[in-house]
Tab-separated table of N, CA and C in Angstrom:
chain	number	residue	atom	x	y	z
A	1	MET	N	-246.629	-24.253	38.540
A	1	MET	CA	-246.349	-24.854	37.262
A	1	MET	C	-246.638	-23.825	36.171
A	2	SER	N	-245.705	-23.626	35.341
A	2	SER	CA	-245.830	-22.604	34.314
A	2	SER	C	-246.119	-23.266	32.963
A	3	PHE	N	-246.992	-22.622	32.191
A	3	PHE	CA	-247.334	-23.119	30.857
A	3	PHE	C	-246.579	-22.369	29.769
A	4	PHE	N	-245.528	-21.756	30.152
A	4	PHE	CA	-244.716	-21.019	29.213
A	4	PHE	C	-243.779	-21.978	28.494
A	5	ILE	N	-243.733	-21.925	27.177
A	5	ILE	CA	-242.842	-22.778	26.383
A	5	ILE	C	-241.545	-22.025	26.178
A	6	SER	N	-240.490	-22.632	26.585
A	6	SER	CA	-239.200	-21.961	26.454
A	6	SER	C	-238.777	-21.957	24.987
A	7	PRO	N	-237.975	-20.985	24.578
A	7	PRO	CA	-237.492	-20.925	23.195
A	7	PRO	C	-236.663	-22.150	22.807
A	8	ALA	N	-235.953	-22.746	23.745
A	8	ALA	CA	-235.149	-23.928	23.434
A	8	ALA	C	-236.045	-25.107	23.077
A	9	PHE	N	-237.163	-25.252	23.761
A	9	PHE	CA	-238.097	-26.340	23.473
A	9	PHE	C	-238.751	-26.131	22.110
A	10	ALA	N	-239.070	-24.906	21.778
A	10	ALA	CA	-239.682	-24.602	20.487
A	10	ALA	C	-238.699	-24.892	19.356
A	11	GLU	N	-237.429	-24.606	19.562
A	11	GLU	CA	-236.440	-24.890	18.536
A	11	GLU	C	-236.270	-26.390	18.339
A	12	GLY	N	-236.385	-27.159	19.402
A	12	GLY	CA	-236.273	-28.611	19.294
A	12	GLY	C	-237.402	-29.178	18.447
A	13	GLY	N	-238.579	-28.614	18.530
A	13	GLY	CA	-239.707	-29.072	17.711
A	13	GLY	C	-239.505	-28.750	16.245
A	14	ALA	N	-238.902	-27.625	15.951
A	14	ALA	CA	-238.663	-27.238	14.561
A	14	ALA	C	-237.583	-28.118	13.933
A	15	ALA	N	-236.654	-28.591	14.731
A	15	ALA	CA	-235.576	-29.413	14.204
A	15	ALA	C	-236.061	-30.813	13.832
A	16	ALA	N	-237.221	-31.225	14.308
A	16	ALA	CA	-237.750	-32.551	14.008
A	16	ALA	C	-238.257	-32.644	12.569
A	17	ASP	N	-238.639	-31.548	11.965
A	17	ASP	CA	-239.146	-31.561	10.594
A	17	ASP	C	-238.113	-32.071	9.588
A	18	PRO	N	-236.888	-31.558	9.579
A	18	PRO	CA	-235.909	-32.107	8.624
A	18	PRO	C	-235.641	-33.596	8.855
A	19	SER	N	-235.689	-34.028	10.099
A	19	SER	CA	-235.474	-35.435	10.390
A	19	SER	C	-236.593	-36.292	9.800
A	20	ALA	N	-237.825	-35.832	9.926
A	20	ALA	CA	-238.961	-36.568	9.368
A	20	ALA	C	-238.883	-36.598	7.841
A	21	MET	N	-238.487	-35.488	7.256
A	21	MET	CA	-238.362	-35.453	5.792
A	21	MET	C	-237.243	-36.380	5.317
A	22	SER	N	-236.153	-36.428	6.050
A	22	SER	CA	-235.069	-37.314	5.636
A	22	SER	C	-235.483	-38.771	5.760
A	23	GLN	N	-236.299	-39.101	6.736
A	23	GLN	CA	-236.798	-40.468	6.854
A	23	GLN	C	-237.715	-40.821	5.700
A	24	ILE	N	-238.540	-39.871	5.285
A	24	ILE	CA	-239.429	-40.109	4.143
A	24	ILE	C	-238.603	-40.313	2.872
A	25	PHE	N	-237.581	-39.462	2.664
A	25	PHE	CA	-236.725	-39.621	1.485
A	25	PHE	C	-235.981	-40.949	1.524
A	26	LEU	N	-235.541	-41.360	2.698
A	26	LEU	CA	-234.858	-42.634	2.851
A	26	LEU	C	-235.790	-43.790	2.496
A	27	LEU	N	-237.021	-43.723	2.957
A	27	LEU	CA	-238.004	-44.759	2.647
A	27	LEU	C	-238.301	-44.807	1.145
A	28	VAL	N	-238.470	-43.656	0.542
A	28	VAL	CA	-238.715	-43.593	-0.903
A	28	VAL	C	-237.504	-44.141	-1.656
A	29	GLY	N	-236.307	-43.837	-1.179
A	29	GLY	CA	-235.093	-44.364	-1.806
A	29	GLY	C	-235.040	-45.879	-1.754
A	30	PHE	N	-235.418	-46.458	-0.614
A	30	PHE	CA	-235.439	-47.920	-0.507
A	30	PHE	C	-236.462	-48.530	-1.455
A	31	VAL	N	-237.609	-47.907	-1.602
A	31	VAL	CA	-238.636	-48.413	-2.510
A	31	VAL	C	-238.132	-48.370	-3.951
A	32	VAL	N	-237.467	-47.292	-4.324
A	32	VAL	CA	-236.927	-47.177	-5.687
A	32	VAL	C	-235.851	-48.234	-5.927
A	33	ILE	N	-234.963	-48.427	-4.967
A	33	ILE	CA	-233.919	-49.448	-5.106
A	33	ILE	C	-234.547	-50.830	-5.201
A	34	PHE	N	-235.542	-51.106	-4.370
A	34	PHE	CA	-236.230	-52.394	-4.397
A	34	PHE	C	-236.862	-52.632	-5.766
A	35	TYR	N	-237.481	-51.595	-6.325
A	35	TYR	CA	-238.135	-51.727	-7.631
A	35	TYR	C	-237.113	-52.065	-8.713
A	36	PHE	N	-236.028	-51.309	-8.805
A	36	PHE	CA	-235.085	-51.487	-9.907
A	36	PHE	C	-234.177	-52.697	-9.743
A	37	MET	N	-233.921	-53.143	-8.516
A	37	MET	CA	-233.002	-54.260	-8.332
A	37	MET	C	-233.704	-55.603	-8.149
A	38	LEU	N	-234.950	-55.615	-7.717
A	38	LEU	CA	-235.622	-56.886	-7.458
A	38	LEU	C	-236.878	-57.089	-8.290
A	39	TRP	N	-237.838	-56.216	-8.153
A	39	TRP	CA	-239.142	-56.450	-8.758
A	39	TRP	C	-239.105	-56.391	-10.277
A	40	ARG	N	-238.487	-55.380	-10.835
A	40	ARG	CA	-238.466	-55.207	-12.295
A	40	ARG	C	-237.731	-56.343	-13.008
A	41	PRO	N	-236.521	-56.737	-12.583
A	41	PRO	CA	-235.861	-57.865	-13.258
A	41	PRO	C	-236.630	-59.178	-13.110
A	42	GLN	N	-237.229	-59.406	-11.943
A	42	GLN	CA	-237.985	-60.642	-11.749
A	42	GLN	C	-239.208	-60.683	-12.655
A	43	SER	N	-239.909	-59.566	-12.788
A	43	SER	CA	-241.081	-59.560	-13.666
A	43	SER	C	-240.665	-59.712	-15.126
A	44	LYS	N	-239.493	-59.201	-15.486
A	44	LYS	CA	-238.993	-59.365	-16.856
A	44	LYS	C	-238.691	-60.839	-17.137
A	45	ARG	N	-238.038	-61.527	-16.171
A	45	ARG	CA	-237.755	-62.954	-16.346
A	45	ARG	C	-239.040	-63.770	-16.417
A	46	ALA	N	-240.026	-63.419	-15.600
A	46	ALA	CA	-241.304	-64.136	-15.610
A	46	ALA	C	-242.004	-63.953	-16.953
A	47	LYS	N	-241.950	-62.758	-17.508
A	47	LYS	CA	-242.566	-62.502	-18.812
A	47	LYS	C	-241.863	-63.313	-19.907
A	48	GLU	N	-240.533	-63.371	-19.873
A	48	GLU	CA	-239.792	-64.148	-20.861
A	48	GLU	C	-240.129	-65.635	-20.750
A	49	HIS	N	-240.295	-66.138	-19.518
A	49	HIS	CA	-240.637	-67.553	-19.336
A	49	HIS	C	-242.044	-67.843	-19.838
A	50	ARG	N	-242.997	-66.938	-19.587
A	50	ARG	CA	-244.361	-67.118	-20.111
A	50	ARG	C	-244.355	-67.181	-21.628
A	51	GLU	N	-243.561	-66.312	-22.269
A	51	GLU	CA	-243.462	-66.320	-23.731
A	51	GLU	C	-242.819	-67.607	-24.231
A	52	LEU	N	-241.799	-68.091	-23.528
A	52	LEU	CA	-241.133	-69.335	-23.901
A	52	LEU	C	-242.110	-70.495	-23.819
A	53	VAL	N	-242.865	-70.586	-22.733
A	53	VAL	CA	-243.826	-71.674	-22.548
A	53	VAL	C	-244.948	-71.592	-23.579
A	54	ALA	N	-245.385	-70.389	-23.893
A	54	ALA	CA	-246.456	-70.223	-24.880
A	54	ALA	C	-245.980	-70.593	-26.289
A	55	GLY	N	-244.692	-70.473	-26.543
A	55	GLY	CA	-244.158	-70.737	-27.877
A	55	GLY	C	-243.711	-72.165	-28.117
A	56	ILE	N	-243.900	-73.042	-27.147
A	56	ILE	CA	-243.484	-74.438	-27.322
A	56	ILE	C	-244.364	-75.110	-28.363
A	57	SER	N	-243.733	-75.828	-29.281
A	57	SER	CA	-244.500	-76.536	-30.303
A	57	SER	C	-243.912	-77.929	-30.517
A	58	LYS	N	-244.645	-78.741	-31.242
A	58	LYS	CA	-244.224	-80.113	-31.524
A	58	LYS	C	-242.900	-80.091	-32.288
A	59	GLY	N	-241.960	-80.937	-31.877
A	59	GLY	CA	-240.666	-81.018	-32.545
A	59	GLY	C	-239.572	-80.199	-31.882
A	60	ASP	N	-239.924	-79.321	-30.960
A	60	ASP	CA	-238.909	-78.536	-30.260
A	60	ASP	C	-238.096	-79.429	-29.330
A	61	GLU	N	-236.826	-79.132	-29.206
A	61	GLU	CA	-235.959	-79.825	-28.257
A	61	GLU	C	-235.820	-78.915	-27.044
A	62	VAL	N	-236.150	-79.459	-25.861
A	62	VAL	CA	-236.224	-78.632	-24.662
A	62	VAL	C	-235.468	-79.258	-23.499
A	63	VAL	N	-235.202	-78.429	-22.501
A	63	VAL	CA	-234.649	-78.862	-21.211
A	63	VAL	C	-235.690	-78.507	-20.163
A	64	VAL	N	-235.990	-79.470	-19.270
A	64	VAL	CA	-236.937	-79.206	-18.180
A	64	VAL	C	-236.152	-78.951	-16.892
A	65	GLY	N	-236.852	-78.496	-15.863
A	65	GLY	CA	-236.230	-78.103	-14.608
A	65	GLY	C	-235.391	-79.171	-13.951
A	66	GLY	N	-235.736	-80.422	-14.107
A	66	GLY	CA	-234.966	-81.508	-13.508
A	66	GLY	C	-233.719	-81.863	-14.282
A	67	GLY	N	-233.517	-81.260	-15.442
A	67	GLY	CA	-232.327	-81.523	-16.235
A	67	GLY	C	-232.550	-82.487	-17.387
A	68	LEU	N	-233.784	-82.983	-17.548
A	68	LEU	CA	-234.057	-83.882	-18.673
A	68	LEU	C	-234.050	-83.112	-19.985
A	69	VAL	N	-233.499	-83.741	-20.995
A	69	VAL	CA	-233.479	-83.162	-22.339
A	69	VAL	C	-234.296	-84.077	-23.228
A	70	GLY	N	-235.171	-83.481	-24.039
A	70	GLY	CA	-235.986	-84.297	-24.925
A	70	GLY	C	-236.643	-83.494	-26.016
A	71	ARG	N	-237.374	-84.218	-26.865
A	71	ARG	CA	-238.089	-83.615	-27.996
A	71	ARG	C	-239.580	-83.652	-27.694
A	72	ILE	N	-240.265	-82.555	-27.960
A	72	ILE	CA	-241.700	-82.462	-27.717
A	72	ILE	C	-242.436	-83.242	-28.796
A	73	ILE	N	-243.344	-84.137	-28.353
A	73	ILE	CA	-244.141	-84.942	-29.274
A	73	ILE	C	-245.564	-84.423	-29.365
A	74	LYS	N	-246.103	-84.012	-28.223
A	74	LYS	CA	-247.488	-83.562	-28.178
A	74	LYS	C	-247.597	-82.400	-27.193
A	75	VAL	N	-248.398	-81.396	-27.548
A	75	VAL	CA	-248.600	-80.225	-26.689
A	75	VAL	C	-250.069	-80.136	-26.314
A	76	ALA	N	-250.337	-80.046	-25.006
A	76	ALA	CA	-251.696	-79.831	-24.506
A	76	ALA	C	-251.723	-78.484	-23.778
A	77	ASP	N	-252.826	-78.212	-23.074
A	77	ASP	CA	-252.957	-76.926	-22.393
A	77	ASP	C	-251.912	-76.746	-21.286
A	78	GLU	N	-251.822	-77.683	-20.369
A	78	GLU	CA	-250.928	-77.562	-19.224
A	78	GLU	C	-249.723	-78.504	-19.290
A	79	PHE	N	-249.813	-79.555	-20.089
A	79	PHE	CA	-248.762	-80.560	-20.142
A	79	PHE	C	-248.264	-80.757	-21.566
A	80	VAL	N	-247.039	-81.295	-21.673
A	80	VAL	CA	-246.491	-81.700	-22.959
A	80	VAL	C	-245.983	-83.133	-22.807
A	81	VAL	N	-245.990	-83.868	-23.911
A	81	VAL	CA	-245.401	-85.204	-23.932
A	81	VAL	C	-244.028	-85.039	-24.565
A	82	MET	N	-243.011	-85.505	-23.841
A	82	MET	CA	-241.635	-85.314	-24.270
A	82	MET	C	-240.975	-86.677	-24.435
A	83	GLU	N	-240.315	-86.876	-25.560
A	83	GLU	CA	-239.572	-88.116	-25.801
A	83	GLU	C	-238.138	-87.888	-25.337
A	84	ILE	N	-237.727	-88.645	-24.302
A	84	ILE	CA	-236.379	-88.455	-23.752
A	84	ILE	C	-235.392	-89.479	-24.293
A	85	ALA	N	-235.909	-90.573	-24.846
A	85	ALA	CA	-235.086	-91.589	-25.512
A	85	ALA	C	-235.983	-92.270	-26.530
A	86	GLU	N	-235.405	-93.048	-27.399
A	86	GLU	CA	-236.189	-93.740	-28.427
A	86	GLU	C	-237.239	-94.623	-27.763
A	87	GLY	N	-238.520	-94.316	-27.960
A	87	GLY	CA	-239.621	-95.091	-27.404
A	87	GLY	C	-239.949	-94.772	-25.954
A	88	THR	N	-239.281	-93.812	-25.328
A	88	THR	CA	-239.551	-93.435	-23.937
A	88	THR	C	-240.167	-92.043	-23.905
A	89	GLU	N	-241.433	-91.997	-23.505
A	89	GLU	CA	-242.156	-90.726	-23.460
A	89	GLU	C	-242.492	-90.368	-22.020
A	90	VAL	N	-242.427	-89.084	-21.713
A	90	VAL	CA	-242.687	-88.581	-20.374
A	90	VAL	C	-243.638	-87.391	-20.477
A	91	ASN	N	-244.634	-87.357	-19.574
A	91	ASN	CA	-245.508	-86.189	-19.473
A	91	ASN	C	-244.890	-85.204	-18.494
A	92	VAL	N	-244.736	-83.957	-18.918
A	92	VAL	CA	-244.202	-82.915	-18.038
A	92	VAL	C	-245.079	-81.675	-18.145
A	93	GLN	N	-245.064	-80.891	-17.094
A	93	GLN	CA	-245.806	-79.632	-17.131
A	93	GLN	C	-245.081	-78.642	-18.035
A	94	LYS	N	-245.862	-77.826	-18.720
A	94	LYS	CA	-245.268	-76.809	-19.581
A	94	LYS	C	-244.400	-75.842	-18.780
A	95	ALA	N	-244.853	-75.505	-17.579
A	95	ALA	CA	-244.124	-74.532	-16.764
A	95	ALA	C	-242.751	-75.027	-16.332
A	96	SER	N	-242.508	-76.342	-16.399
A	96	SER	CA	-241.207	-76.865	-15.989
A	96	SER	C	-240.160	-76.743	-17.092
A	97	VAL	N	-240.561	-76.346	-18.280
A	97	VAL	CA	-239.606	-76.174	-19.377
A	97	VAL	C	-238.758	-74.940	-19.082
A	98	VAL	N	-237.429	-75.142	-19.083
A	98	VAL	CA	-236.509	-74.064	-18.741
A	98	VAL	C	-235.957	-73.391	-19.992
A	99	ALA	N	-235.676	-74.189	-21.032
A	99	ALA	CA	-235.066	-73.626	-22.232
A	99	ALA	C	-235.437	-74.458	-23.445
A	100	VAL	N	-235.510	-73.796	-24.579
A	100	VAL	CA	-235.685	-74.460	-25.867
A	100	VAL	C	-234.315	-74.484	-26.533
A	101	LEU	N	-233.883	-75.677	-26.924
A	101	LEU	CA	-232.553	-75.860	-27.506
A	101	LEU	C	-232.605	-75.734	-29.027
A	102	PRO	N	-231.489	-75.425	-29.651
A	102	PRO	CA	-231.441	-75.414	-31.113
A	102	PRO	C	-231.653	-76.821	-31.667
A	103	LYS	N	-232.202	-76.913	-32.870
A	103	LYS	CA	-232.457	-78.210	-33.502
A	103	LYS	C	-231.145	-78.994	-33.664
A	104	GLY	N	-231.203	-80.287	-33.400
A	104	GLY	CA	-230.041	-81.139	-33.544
A	104	GLY	C	-229.180	-81.242	-32.293
A	105	THR	N	-229.566	-80.582	-31.224
A	105	THR	CA	-228.770	-80.622	-29.998
A	105	THR	C	-228.772	-82.003	-29.373
A	106	ILE	N	-229.896	-82.687	-29.410
A	106	ILE	CA	-229.997	-84.012	-28.783
A	106	ILE	C	-229.059	-85.000	-29.465
A	107	LYS	N	-228.949	-84.940	-30.782
A	107	LYS	CA	-228.061	-85.865	-31.506
A	107	LYS	C	-226.601	-85.607	-31.184
A	108	SER	N	-226.258	-84.382	-30.851
A	108	SER	CA	-224.855	-84.058	-30.567
A	108	SER	C	-224.450	-84.404	-29.135
A	109	ILE	N	-225.437	-84.734	-28.298
A	109	ILE	CA	-225.116	-85.061	-26.892
A	109	ILE	C	-224.640	-86.494	-26.778
């Protein structure tokens, strides 16, 4: 049994380096694509929703996740009281508010 390394075997080991580097670049490329296409837009939407929820005040006309439209009567820490019809009030979580509508939208519906 000989412990001599043939030149062909040594060349095969050297050729593995570019392959490993290309795999690293490929992995880095996937991370960059993941960041710009998924994580960054999602965090931007989450930030906009936090600002929307923080800006809710009495008298705002809003839409909640279930599709209810109403006017905010009372604002608490985690919940708001929303009037969905004359004399009908509903407690909803602030986080369920999807959009704040322009004033007068409820009357036009």
